[in-house]
Tab-separated table of C-alpha atoms in Angstrom:
chain	number	residue	atom	x	y	z
A	19	MET	CA	22.549	24.118	44.426
A	20	PRO	CA	22.444	20.303	44.944
A	21	ASP	CA	21.652	18.241	41.874
A	22	THR	CA	18.419	16.897	43.355
A	23	LEU	CA	17.098	20.390	44.031
A	24	ARG	CA	18.161	21.547	40.605
A	25	ASN	CA	16.374	18.601	39.010
A	26	ALA	CA	13.177	19.475	40.873
A	27	GLU	CA	13.426	23.069	39.707
A	28	GLU	CA	14.108	22.275	36.051
A	29	GLY	CA	11.845	19.259	35.539
A	30	ARG	CA	12.540	15.537	35.464
A	31	SER	CA	16.098	14.940	34.308
A	32	GLU	CA	18.081	11.882	33.332
A	33	GLY	CA	20.902	11.846	35.829
A	34	PRO	CA	22.887	14.739	37.280
A	35	VAL	CA	22.641	18.141	35.625
A	36	PRO	CA	25.928	19.098	33.874
A	37	PRO	CA	28.023	21.862	35.445
A	38	ALA	CA	26.845	25.343	34.496
A	39	SER	CA	29.992	25.913	32.449
A	40	LEU	CA	28.977	23.090	30.116
A	41	ASN	CA	25.363	24.118	29.655
A	42	GLY	CA	26.158	26.634	26.937
A	43	VAL	CA	28.346	24.169	25.074
A	44	ILE	CA	25.704	21.423	25.185
A	45	THR	CA	22.963	23.826	24.123
A	46	ALA	CA	25.074	25.105	21.227
A	47	ARG	CA	25.904	21.547	20.166
A	48	THR	CA	22.222	20.663	20.122
A	49	ALA	CA	21.407	23.773	18.098
A	50	VAL	CA	24.085	22.883	15.530
A	51	LEU	CA	22.737	19.341	15.218
A	52	LEU	CA	19.244	20.726	14.814
A	53	ALA	CA	20.396	23.118	12.086
A	54	ALA	CA	22.082	20.232	10.272
A	55	LEU	CA	18.922	18.144	10.608
A	56	THR	CA	16.818	20.949	9.155
A	57	THR	CA	19.201	21.324	6.203
A	58	VAL	CA	19.149	17.609	5.436
A	59	LEU	CA	15.357	17.514	5.697
A	60	VAL	CA	15.079	20.254	3.074
A	61	GLY	CA	17.201	18.127	0.750
A	62	THR	CA	15.150	15.039	1.594
A	63	VAL	CA	11.852	16.730	0.820
A	64	ARG	CA	13.118	18.342	-2.366
A	65	LYS	CA	14.613	15.122	-3.725
A	66	ASP	CA	12.027	13.620	-6.049
A	67	GLY	CA	13.378	10.099	-5.751
A	68	TYR	CA	10.472	7.917	-4.697
A	69	PHE	CA	9.936	6.597	-8.216
A	70	ALA	CA	13.238	7.441	-9.920
A	71	ASP	CA	15.831	6.877	-7.185
A	72	PRO	CA	14.444	5.212	-4.044
A	73	ALA	CA	17.935	4.046	-3.002
A	74	GLY	CA	19.272	7.597	-3.145
A	75	LEU	CA	16.238	8.905	-1.248
A	76	SER	CA	16.811	6.236	1.392
A	77	TRP	CA	20.285	7.649	2.076
A	78	TRP	CA	18.728	11.057	2.677
A	79	TYR	CA	16.272	9.425	5.071
A	80	ALA	CA	19.137	7.680	6.862
A	81	ALA	CA	21.090	10.913	7.276
A	82	ALA	CA	18.016	12.699	8.660
A	83	TRP	CA	17.275	9.940	11.176
A	84	LEU	CA	20.899	9.814	12.349
A	85	LEU	CA	20.975	13.589	12.898
A	86	PHE	CA	17.639	13.376	14.666
A	87	ALA	CA	18.987	10.669	16.976
A	88	ALA	CA	22.053	12.761	17.764
A	89	ALA	CA	19.997	15.900	18.456
A	90	ALA	CA	17.478	13.990	20.616
A	91	TRP	CA	20.377	12.476	22.606
A	92	SER	CA	22.080	15.846	23.014
A	93	VAL	CA	18.983	17.717	24.218
A	94	ARG	CA	18.660	15.383	27.205
A	95	LYS	CA	21.463	17.298	28.948
A	96	VAL	CA	20.276	20.775	27.970
A	97	PRO	CA	18.648	22.718	30.841
A	98	VAL	CA	14.888	22.412	30.553
A	99	ARG	CA	14.248	26.128	30.036
A	100	HIS	CA	16.651	26.202	27.091
A	101	ALA	CA	15.486	22.818	25.807
A	102	VAL	CA	11.876	23.954	25.547
A	103	LEU	CA	12.921	26.945	23.462
A	104	LEU	CA	14.955	24.658	21.208
A	105	ILE	CA	12.088	22.200	20.900
A	106	VAL	CA	9.594	24.879	19.905
A	107	ALA	CA	11.926	26.759	17.542
A	108	GLY	CA	13.305	23.530	16.117
A	109	GLY	CA	9.797	22.118	15.739
A	110	VAL	CA	8.793	25.144	13.673
A	111	ALA	CA	11.902	24.859	11.492
A	112	VAL	CA	11.573	21.091	11.049
A	113	ALA	CA	7.874	21.300	10.182
A	114	ALA	CA	8.564	24.108	7.700
A	115	THR	CA	10.887	21.861	5.716
A	116	GLY	CA	7.855	19.856	4.638
A	117	LEU	CA	6.623	22.912	2.736
A	118	ALA	CA	9.686	22.957	0.473
A	119	ALA	CA	8.112	20.865	-2.307
A	120	PRO	CA	4.828	19.314	-3.496
A	121	PRO	CA	3.939	15.919	-1.979
A	122	ARG	CA	6.778	13.572	-2.856
A	123	THR	CA	6.043	10.062	-1.640
A	124	SER	CA	2.239	9.900	-1.396
A	125	THR	CA	-0.757	10.995	-3.445
A	126	ASP	CA	-3.284	10.732	-0.603
A	127	SER	CA	-3.572	14.494	-0.170
A	128	TYR	CA	-4.953	14.807	-3.704
A	129	ARG	CA	-7.902	12.670	-2.612
A	130	TYR	CA	-8.322	14.984	0.399
A	131	VAL	CA	-8.579	17.975	-1.946
A	132	TRP	CA	-11.080	16.123	-4.114
A	133	ASP	CA	-13.252	15.013	-1.184
A	134	GLY	CA	-13.350	18.590	0.090
A	135	ARG	CA	-14.351	19.859	-3.345
A	136	VAL	CA	-17.092	17.241	-3.698
A	137	GLN	CA	-18.561	18.163	-0.312
A	138	ALA	CA	-18.459	21.859	-1.133
A	139	ALA	CA	-20.631	21.036	-4.171
A	140	GLY	CA	-23.238	19.542	-1.835
A	141	ILE	CA	-22.473	15.909	-2.733
A	142	SER	CA	-21.645	13.140	-0.287
A	143	PRO	CA	-18.032	12.021	-0.803
A	144	TYR	CA	-19.131	8.437	-0.210
A	145	ASP	CA	-21.580	8.260	-3.108
A	146	HIS	CA	-19.278	8.526	-6.131
A	147	ALA	CA	-15.792	7.401	-7.040
A	148	PRO	CA	-13.618	10.143	-8.607
A	149	ALA	CA	-13.798	8.452	-12.021
A	150	ASP	CA	-17.609	8.543	-11.960
A	151	PRO	CA	-18.875	10.604	-14.951
A	152	ALA	CA	-21.450	12.188	-12.592
A	153	LEU	CA	-18.618	14.306	-11.125
A	154	THR	CA	-17.083	15.404	-14.418
A	155	SER	CA	-18.063	19.036	-13.832
A	156	LEU	CA	-15.857	19.153	-10.705
A	157	ARG	CA	-12.683	18.109	-12.494
A	158	ASP	CA	-9.867	20.541	-13.233
A	159	PRO	CA	-6.583	20.205	-15.173
A	160	TRP	CA	-4.553	19.944	-11.975
A	161	LEU	CA	-6.226	16.877	-10.470
A	162	PHE	CA	-7.340	15.481	-13.843
A	163	PRO	CA	-4.614	16.312	-16.398
A	164	THR	CA	-4.704	15.321	-20.037
A	165	GLY	CA	-2.247	14.663	-22.853
A	166	ASP	CA	1.467	14.862	-22.061
A	167	ALA	CA	0.742	15.727	-18.406
A	168	CYS	CA	-0.320	12.097	-17.979
A	169	ALA	CA	3.258	10.931	-18.453
A	170	GLY	CA	4.047	11.193	-14.721
A	171	PRO	CA	4.578	7.937	-12.790
A	172	ALA	CA	1.843	8.718	-10.241
A	173	ARG	CA	-0.957	9.098	-12.770
A	174	ALA	CA	-3.958	6.765	-12.958
A	175	ARG	CA	-5.636	6.428	-16.346
A	176	ILE	CA	-9.363	7.118	-16.577
A	177	THR	CA	-11.824	6.833	-19.449
A	178	THR	CA	-14.076	9.663	-20.615
A	179	ASP	CA	-16.679	10.167	-23.324
A	180	GLU	CA	-14.382	12.714	-24.970
A	181	GLY	CA	-11.693	10.197	-25.884
A	182	GLY	CA	-8.029	11.139	-25.843
A	183	ARG	CA	-5.504	10.656	-23.079
A	184	HIS	CA	-7.016	11.364	-19.653
A	185	CYS	CA	-5.656	10.615	-16.182
A	186	THR	CA	-5.803	11.751	-12.576
A	187	ARG	CA	-3.392	12.416	-9.721
A	188	LEU	CA	-5.755	10.576	-7.358
A	189	ASN	CA	-4.920	6.993	-6.477
A	190	ARG	CA	-7.625	4.359	-6.850
A	191	PRO	CA	-9.925	6.678	-8.873
A	192	LYS	CA	-12.515	3.928	-9.283
A	193	ALA	CA	-12.807	3.356	-5.522
A	194	HIS	CA	-15.092	5.240	-3.151
A	195	THR	CA	-13.380	7.260	-0.447
A	196	ILE	CA	-12.199	5.449	2.672
A	197	TYR	CA	-11.824	8.433	5.024
A	198	PRO	CA	-14.106	8.745	8.096
A	199	PRO	CA	-16.327	11.760	8.828
A	200	VAL	CA	-14.064	13.948	10.999
A	201	ALA	CA	-11.384	13.678	8.316
A	202	GLN	CA	-14.023	14.651	5.751
A	203	GLY	CA	-14.955	17.668	7.852
A	204	TYR	CA	-11.283	18.647	7.928
A	205	PHE	CA	-11.033	18.363	4.146
A	206	LEU	CA	-14.116	20.545	3.727
A	207	LEU	CA	-12.762	23.147	6.159
A	208	VAL	CA	-9.435	23.351	4.337
A	209	HIS	CA	-11.265	23.676	1.017
A	210	ALA	CA	-13.414	26.501	2.378
A	211	LEU	CA	-10.360	28.374	3.689
A	212	SER	CA	-8.208	27.848	0.587
A	213	PRO	CA	-7.730	30.620	-1.964
A	214	GLU	CA	-8.511	29.857	-5.597
A	215	GLY	CA	-5.790	27.800	-7.264
A	216	ALA	CA	-3.934	27.038	-4.012
A	217	ARG	CA	-3.773	23.320	-4.884
A	218	HIS	CA	-1.762	21.232	-2.383
A	219	LYS	CA	-0.309	24.001	-0.243
A	220	PRO	CA	-3.253	24.630	2.160
A	221	LEU	CA	-3.263	20.989	3.258
A	222	GLN	CA	0.497	21.127	3.825
A	223	VAL	CA	0.120	24.294	5.902
A	224	GLY	CA	-2.709	22.621	7.806
A	225	GLY	CA	-0.460	19.620	8.452
A	226	ALA	CA	2.312	21.890	9.750
A	227	LEU	CA	-0.075	23.685	12.109
A	228	LEU	CA	-1.446	20.382	13.411
A	229	ALA	CA	2.079	19.005	13.897
A	230	LEU	CA	2.993	22.095	15.939
A	231	GLY	CA	-0.252	21.627	17.838
A	232	VAL	CA	0.862	18.115	18.786
A	233	THR	CA	4.186	19.538	20.023
A	234	GLY	CA	2.323	22.029	22.186
A	235	ALA	CA	-0.018	19.350	23.513
A	236	LEU	CA	2.950	17.148	24.397
A	237	LEU	CA	4.725	19.946	26.267
A	238	LEU	CA	1.566	20.758	28.227
A	239	ALA	CA	0.927	17.088	29.024
A	240	LEU	CA	4.511	16.446	30.130
A	241	ARG	CA	4.449	19.495	32.380
A	242	ARG	CA	1.080	18.583	33.868
A	243	HIS	CA	2.117	15.001	34.567
A	244	GLN	CA	5.639	15.816	35.761
A	245	GLY	CA	7.374	14.241	32.802
A	246	ASP	CA	10.608	15.349	31.165
A	247	LEU	CA	9.671	18.179	28.790
A	248	ARG	CA	12.629	17.289	26.617
A	249	GLY	CA	10.746	14.174	25.522
A	250	ALA	CA	8.663	16.364	23.204
A	251	ALA	CA	11.705	16.516	20.913
A	252	TYR	CA	10.993	12.915	19.904
A	253	TRP	CA	7.975	14.264	18.033
A	254	ALA	CA	8.948	17.853	17.206
A	255	TRP	CA	12.220	16.918	15.489
A	256	CYS	CA	11.357	13.478	14.113
A	257	PRO	CA	11.947	13.271	10.320
A	258	ALA	CA	8.665	11.436	9.825
A	259	VAL	CA	6.716	14.530	10.936
A	260	PRO	CA	7.751	16.965	8.149
A	261	VAL	CA	7.699	14.190	5.541
A	262	GLU	CA	4.376	12.574	6.370
A	263	ALA	CA	2.372	15.148	8.349
A	264	VAL	CA	3.454	18.221	6.345
A	265	ASN	CA	4.835	17.375	2.906
A	266	ASN	CA	2.463	14.470	2.256
A	267	ALA	CA	-0.180	16.205	4.446
A	268	HIS	CA	-1.553	12.962	5.857
A	269	ALA	CA	-4.690	13.503	7.931
A	270	ASP	CA	-3.277	11.062	10.476
A	271	VAL	CA	-1.728	14.029	12.278
A	272	LEU	CA	-5.208	15.299	13.198
A	273	GLY	CA	-6.018	11.913	14.700
A	274	VAL	CA	-2.705	12.003	16.592
A	275	LEU	CA	-3.535	15.410	18.087
A	276	LEU	CA	-6.954	14.215	19.264
A	277	ALA	CA	-5.560	10.914	20.574
A	278	ILE	CA	-2.816	12.609	22.583
A	279	ALA	CA	-5.276	15.134	24.005
A	280	ARG	CA	-7.571	12.247	24.863
A	281	LEU	CA	-4.930	10.165	26.664
A	282	THR	CA	-3.715	13.063	28.773
A	283	MET	CA	-7.239	14.259	29.578
A	284	VAL	CA	-8.628	10.881	30.620
A	285	VAL	CA	-6.564	10.899	33.822
A	286	ARG	CA	-8.827	13.615	35.259
A	287	HIS	CA	-11.805	13.868	32.887
A	288	ARG	CA	-12.759	10.452	31.574
A	289	ALA	CA	-15.905	11.460	29.708
A	290	ALA	CA	-14.164	14.261	27.807
A	291	GLY	CA	-11.262	11.940	27.071
A	292	GLY	CA	-13.648	9.299	25.750
A	293	ALA	CA	-15.299	11.874	23.500
A	294	LEU	CA	-11.916	12.840	22.058
A	295	LEU	CA	-11.129	9.179	21.415
A	296	GLY	CA	-14.335	8.873	19.412
A	297	ALA	CA	-13.386	11.957	17.404
A	298	ALA	CA	-9.835	10.655	16.834
A	299	THR	CA	-11.204	7.341	15.560
A	300	ALA	CA	-13.490	9.297	13.219
A	301	VAL	CA	-10.400	10.857	11.627
A	302	LYS	CA	-8.785	7.516	10.897
A	303	LEU	CA	-9.652	4.216	12.481
A	304	LEU	CA	-6.061	3.615	13.621
A	305	PRO	CA	-6.292	5.752	16.830
A	306	ALA	CA	-8.768	3.183	18.181
A	307	VAL	CA	-5.697	1.086	19.003
A	308	VAL	CA	-5.035	3.348	22.012
A	309	LEU	CA	-8.321	2.269	23.632
A	310	PRO	CA	-6.735	-0.395	25.908
A	311	GLY	CA	-4.272	2.244	27.090
A	312	ALA	CA	-7.123	4.636	27.820
A	313	LEU	CA	-8.680	1.909	29.953
A	314	SER	CA	-5.451	1.022	31.753
A	315	GLY	CA	-6.079	-0.834	34.973
A	316	VAL	CA	-9.865	-1.103	34.715
A	317	LEU	CA	-9.713	-4.897	35.106
A	318	ALA	CA	-7.684	-4.679	38.311
A	319	ARG	CA	-9.575	-5.988	41.344
A	320	PRO	CA	-12.165	-4.709	41.902
A	321	ILE	CA	-13.112	-4.209	38.258
A	322	ARG	CA	-13.756	-0.514	37.623
A	323	TRP	CA	-16.929	-0.692	35.573
A	324	ARG	CA	-17.787	2.976	36.047
A	325	ALA	CA	-14.380	4.078	34.795
A	326	ALA	CA	-14.730	1.882	31.698
A	327	ALA	CA	-18.233	3.144	30.965
A	328	ALA	CA	-17.125	6.757	31.430
A	329	VAL	CA	-14.680	6.279	28.536
A	330	LEU	CA	-16.486	3.843	26.259
A	331	LEU	CA	-19.929	5.447	26.175
A	332	PRO	CA	-18.766	8.957	25.149
A	333	ALA	CA	-16.344	7.448	22.637
A	334	ALA	CA	-19.071	5.369	20.998
A	335	GLY	CA	-21.551	8.234	21.159
A	336	VAL	CA	-19.245	10.777	19.498
A	337	LEU	CA	-18.214	8.267	16.833
A	338	ALA	CA	-21.864	7.552	16.020
A	339	LEU	CA	-22.779	11.252	15.968
A	340	CYS	CA	-19.901	11.987	13.595
A	341	TYR	CA	-21.089	9.336	11.161
A	342	LEU	CA	-24.807	10.162	11.415
A	343	PRO	CA	-24.920	13.221	9.080
A	344	TYR	CA	-23.032	11.352	6.379
A	345	VAL	CA	-25.205	8.251	6.779
A	346	LEU	CA	-28.298	10.415	6.277
A	347	ALA	CA	-26.790	12.288	3.325
A	348	SER	CA	-25.312	9.268	1.524
A	349	GLN	CA	-26.849	6.623	-0.666
A	350	GLN	CA	-23.733	4.436	-0.553
A	351	SER	CA	-21.865	2.869	2.368
A	352	VAL	CA	-19.977	5.400	4.508
A	353	PHE	CA	-17.205	2.818	4.955
A	354	GLY	CA	-16.311	3.212	1.306
A	355	TYR	CA	-13.246	1.298	0.199
A	356	LEU	CA	-12.388	-0.006	3.704
A	357	GLY	CA	-13.165	-3.682	3.125
A	358	ASP	CA	-11.315	-3.792	-0.188
A	359	TYR	CA	-8.391	-1.923	1.352
A	360	VAL	CA	-7.994	-4.524	4.114
A	361	ALA	CA	-7.965	-7.267	1.501
A	362	GLU	CA	-5.620	-5.341	-0.784
A	363	GLU	CA	-3.084	-4.837	1.996
A	364	GLY	CA	-3.189	-8.520	2.916
A	365	TYR	CA	-4.339	-8.185	6.511
A	366	ASP	CA	-6.819	-11.024	5.954
A	367	ASN	CA	-4.277	-13.200	4.153
A	368	ALA	CA	-1.423	-14.721	6.132
A	369	ALA	CA	0.449	-15.518	2.918
A	370	ALA	CA	0.370	-11.921	1.639
A	371	GLU	CA	3.766	-10.550	0.697
A	372	ASN	CA	5.482	-8.615	3.530
A	373	ARG	CA	2.513	-8.905	5.901
A	374	TYR	CA	3.224	-10.333	9.390
A	375	ALA	CA	6.848	-10.519	8.263
A	376	VAL	CA	8.504	-11.058	11.651
A	377	LEU	CA	6.072	-13.772	12.715
A	378	ARG	CA	6.428	-15.559	9.401
A	379	LEU	CA	10.158	-15.626	9.984
A	380	LEU	CA	9.480	-17.817	13.031
A	381	LEU	CA	6.197	-19.575	12.273
A	382	PRO	CA	4.364	-21.181	9.340
A	383	ASP	CA	2.354	-18.689	7.290
A	384	THR	CA	-0.973	-20.197	8.325
A	385	TRP	CA	-0.161	-19.583	12.005
A	386	ALA	CA	0.563	-15.883	11.589
A	387	LEU	CA	-2.942	-14.409	11.755
A	388	PRO	CA	-4.166	-16.517	14.717
A	389	VAL	CA	-0.941	-15.714	16.621
A	390	VAL	CA	-1.372	-11.999	15.912
A	391	CYS	CA	-4.896	-12.121	17.310
A	392	ALA	CA	-3.775	-14.071	20.374
A	393	VAL	CA	-0.772	-11.863	21.148
A	394	MET	CA	-2.788	-8.672	20.715
A	395	ALA	CA	-5.508	-10.028	22.983
A	396	VAL	CA	-2.961	-10.912	25.677
A	397	THR	CA	-1.238	-7.534	25.327
A	398	ALA	CA	-4.535	-5.658	25.619
A	399	TRP	CA	-5.544	-7.767	28.636
A	400	HIS	CA	-2.216	-7.046	30.337
A	401	VAL	CA	-2.740	-3.293	29.910
A	402	LEU	CA	-6.359	-3.489	31.066
A	403	ARG	CA	-5.345	-5.560	34.102
A	404	HIS	CA	-1.969	-4.097	35.079
A	405	GLY	CA	-1.712	-0.750	33.258
A	406	ASP	CA	-1.171	2.502	35.125
A	407	PRO	CA	-4.365	4.619	34.935
A	408	ASP	CA	-2.316	7.727	35.748
A	409	ARG	CA	-0.126	7.129	32.692
A	410	PRO	CA	-2.442	5.616	30.053
A	411	TRP	CA	-0.047	6.485	27.235
A	412	ARG	CA	2.320	3.761	28.480
A	413	GLY	CA	-0.209	1.015	27.800
A	414	ALA	CA	-1.219	2.709	24.549
A	415	LEU	CA	2.396	2.661	23.381
A	416	LEU	CA	2.762	-1.009	24.232
A	417	VAL	CA	-0.411	-2.023	22.357
A	418	THR	CA	0.301	0.247	19.370
A	419	GLY	CA	3.938	-0.814	19.089
A	420	ALA	CA	3.047	-4.498	19.380
A	421	ALA	CA	0.438	-4.130	16.618
A	422	PHE	CA	3.035	-2.567	14.311
A	423	LEU	CA	5.670	-5.217	14.993
A	424	LEU	CA	3.175	-8.023	14.453
A	425	MET	CA	1.455	-6.633	11.348
A	426	THR	CA	4.536	-4.944	9.775
A	427	PRO	CA	2.596	-2.244	7.855
A	428	GLY	CA	4.113	-0.919	4.654
A	429	TYR	CA	2.987	2.710	5.049
A	430	SER	CA	5.365	4.968	6.950
A	431	TRP	CA	2.774	7.567	8.016
A	432	TYR	CA	0.985	5.070	10.251
A	433	ALA	CA	3.869	5.512	12.712
A	434	LEU	CA	2.966	9.139	13.469
A	435	LEU	CA	0.754	7.990	16.336
A	436	LEU	CA	3.490	5.785	17.752
A	437	ILE	CA	6.038	8.629	17.590
A	438	ALA	CA	3.769	10.903	19.638
A	439	LEU	CA	3.291	8.141	22.227
A	440	VAL	CA	7.076	7.739	22.453
A	441	ALA	CA	7.346	11.477	23.144
A	442	LEU	CA	4.888	11.108	26.030
A	443	ASP	CA	6.398	7.985	27.537
A	444	GLY	CA	10.097	8.493	26.783
A	445	ARG	CA	10.761	4.950	25.552
A	446	TRP	CA	12.860	5.937	22.548
A	447	GLU	CA	13.548	2.349	21.487
A	448	TRP	CA	10.081	2.157	19.917
A	449	LEU	CA	11.182	4.733	17.330
A	450	GLY	CA	12.884	1.839	15.539
A	451	VAL	CA	9.407	0.804	14.421
A	452	ALA	CA	8.988	4.166	12.645
A	453	VAL	CA	12.369	3.696	10.946
A	454	ALA	CA	11.289	0.223	9.826
A	455	GLY	CA	8.064	1.628	8.388
A	456	ALA	CA	9.968	4.226	6.372
A	457	ALA	CA	12.339	1.574	5.039
A	458	ALA	CA	9.444	-0.735	4.147
A	459	TYR	CA	7.735	2.085	2.241
A	460	VAL	CA	10.681	3.751	0.458
A	461	THR	CA	13.784	1.536	0.536
A	462	SER	CA	11.849	-1.561	-0.526
A	463	ARG	CA	11.269	0.099	-3.902
A	464	ALA	CA	14.993	-0.100	-4.624
A	465	PHE	CA	14.746	-3.898	-5.003
A	466	ASP	CA	13.519	-5.436	-8.237
A	467	ASP	CA	13.285	-8.940	-6.805
A	468	PRO	CA	10.191	-9.423	-4.580
A	469	ARG	CA	12.134	-11.958	-2.505
A	470	ALA	CA	14.839	-9.402	-1.771
A	471	THR	CA	12.151	-6.892	-0.823
A	472	SER	CA	10.583	-9.413	1.548
A	473	VAL	CA	13.941	-10.126	3.182
A	474	MET	CA	14.600	-6.415	3.632
A	475	VAL	CA	11.189	-5.726	5.191
A	476	THR	CA	11.556	-8.693	7.516
A	477	ALA	CA	15.071	-7.584	8.505
A	478	VAL	CA	14.118	-3.979	9.354
A	479	TYR	CA	11.109	-4.961	11.422
A	480	ALA	CA	13.075	-7.734	13.136
A	481	GLY	CA	15.747	-5.148	13.930
A	482	ALA	CA	13.077	-2.847	15.378
A	483	ALA	CA	11.775	-5.686	17.534
A	484	ALA	CA	15.313	-6.440	18.734
A	485	LEU	CA	15.820	-2.771	19.657
A	486	VAL	CA	12.634	-2.831	21.727
A	487	LEU	CA	13.835	-5.928	23.544
A	488	VAL	CA	17.223	-4.335	24.201
A	489	GLY	CA	15.530	-1.236	25.578
A	490	TRP	CA	13.346	-3.391	27.820
A	491	ALA	CA	16.364	-5.351	29.101
A	492	VAL	CA	18.361	-2.185	29.785
A	493	ARG	CA	15.496	-0.648	31.733
A	494	ARG	CA	15.005	-3.837	33.721
A	495	GLY	CA	18.676	-3.870	34.628
A	496	THR	CA	19.042	-0.171	35.468
A	497	PRO	CA	19.476	0.220	39.258
A	498	THR	CA	17.368	3.357	39.469
A	499	SER	CA	13.783	4.133	40.258
A	500	ARG	CA	13.541	6.737	37.527
A	501	THR	CA	12.659	6.084	33.909
A	502	PRO	CA	13.658	8.268	30.944
A	503	SER	CA	10.309	10.031	31.066
A	504	GLY	CA	10.872	10.979	34.660
A	505	ASP	CA	8.641	8.382	36.274
A	506	HIS	CA	9.156	7.348	39.855
A	507	PRO	CA	7.676	4.616	42.064
A	508	ARG	CA	4.026	5.312	42.594
A	509	ASP	CA	1.987	4.842	45.748
A	510	PRO	CA	-0.591	2.045	45.257
A	511	ALA	CA	-3.184	4.480	46.584
A	512	GLN	CA	-2.687	6.533	43.422
A	513	PHE	CA	-4.248	3.709	41.425
A	514	GLN	CA	-7.658	4.302	42.957
A	515	GLU	CA	-10.414	5.112	40.512
A	516	GLN	CA	-10.530	8.707	39.417
A	517	ASN	CA	-13.808	10.033	38.075
């Protein structure tokens, strides 16, 4: 069978399909790499090194990312039918590694458990901080230990009327919750479904199920839009998924699932896609960054006002409806700690340590924030004006990746959204941003000198930016009409408004 016919039968492929005699060897090689990756991830999750040995933990991270890169490279030449089986089976195995230990590098999931418990008691999670004496009756020895159990490094001291040594596993116990309403609904659902004394495990299982749901959504989207199904491996096997979505149980994965469903649905059903975007933003505000991608091409001449309204109005409506019950039930602001969080992380301060690190390498500190705003505005305008409405995830990846490179966030789980967009679009070079985020969050702790930490963070994000530029240059210089995600030149007629 000619290669071109074989490619059409198996799905979009990168170059000629290997001879049949090599298919088994390549598939076996990929399976071995995947098994090695799974083994290393178990060791990574079980190593409790975030506080005691961040340098040692960073080596485990490095090994996992290298094996992931090798497996993702190898699967490109595996026949699609076999690759899909590997992606699904490997995705299950990789996600399961996150269940091998309690949360290791983040305490956010403890706040999720607490917010679910508070709601189950009929109290708005926005009205009281965890340290508020009004919620004393909801405390238990697991989330609020006493005595020698307070010796752990991730324990925040609290005061009580009883005296003695009291603490909590929750971070920022004096701050009101920051999580939006759909996330709160998720916390309440997990609480309701959890057996007595289950502690952290139900949220980890929920994270694993959501991560597998993203893998399934990616496979369906890639098939529907004639992409290379093997791209789903960028999400299913990525080390950040078991660490952040499963082990640390970050609710971001729910927002990722809704955002991916929204971007793939908007091509044919704009109103439903807009509604999903509103729901994704009500999980965490970060998915709102995909909005320019969802509106790709609406500013092309003639301006497509109806298409924009079909996305924006449902998104705003769903977001407002999600907040409404909590607004009515709460006496305090439903935005909680958001304003203080922005200030704490230095997003409003160009001189904040490690914020806007790449720009500050090139420009004076006082220029950083205005330049970020200007570059993001230009990037969003480019996507709105020239983006492909049939592939909105491409513009979403560009805007999301640019925001990360400009703002250089210090939390590695933020990159979950970017990783899923890479899986849809196939531009693997953006995964360097996720690696940089992990290094900024974990490896930076190995340095005692703040200046050394700043240099390291700047270097890893600058390296990620360089990788993106290299990927762009290689694609520009490749004498082929096909991109890694299986794209091909599109007829201008295909850019007509679809409603």
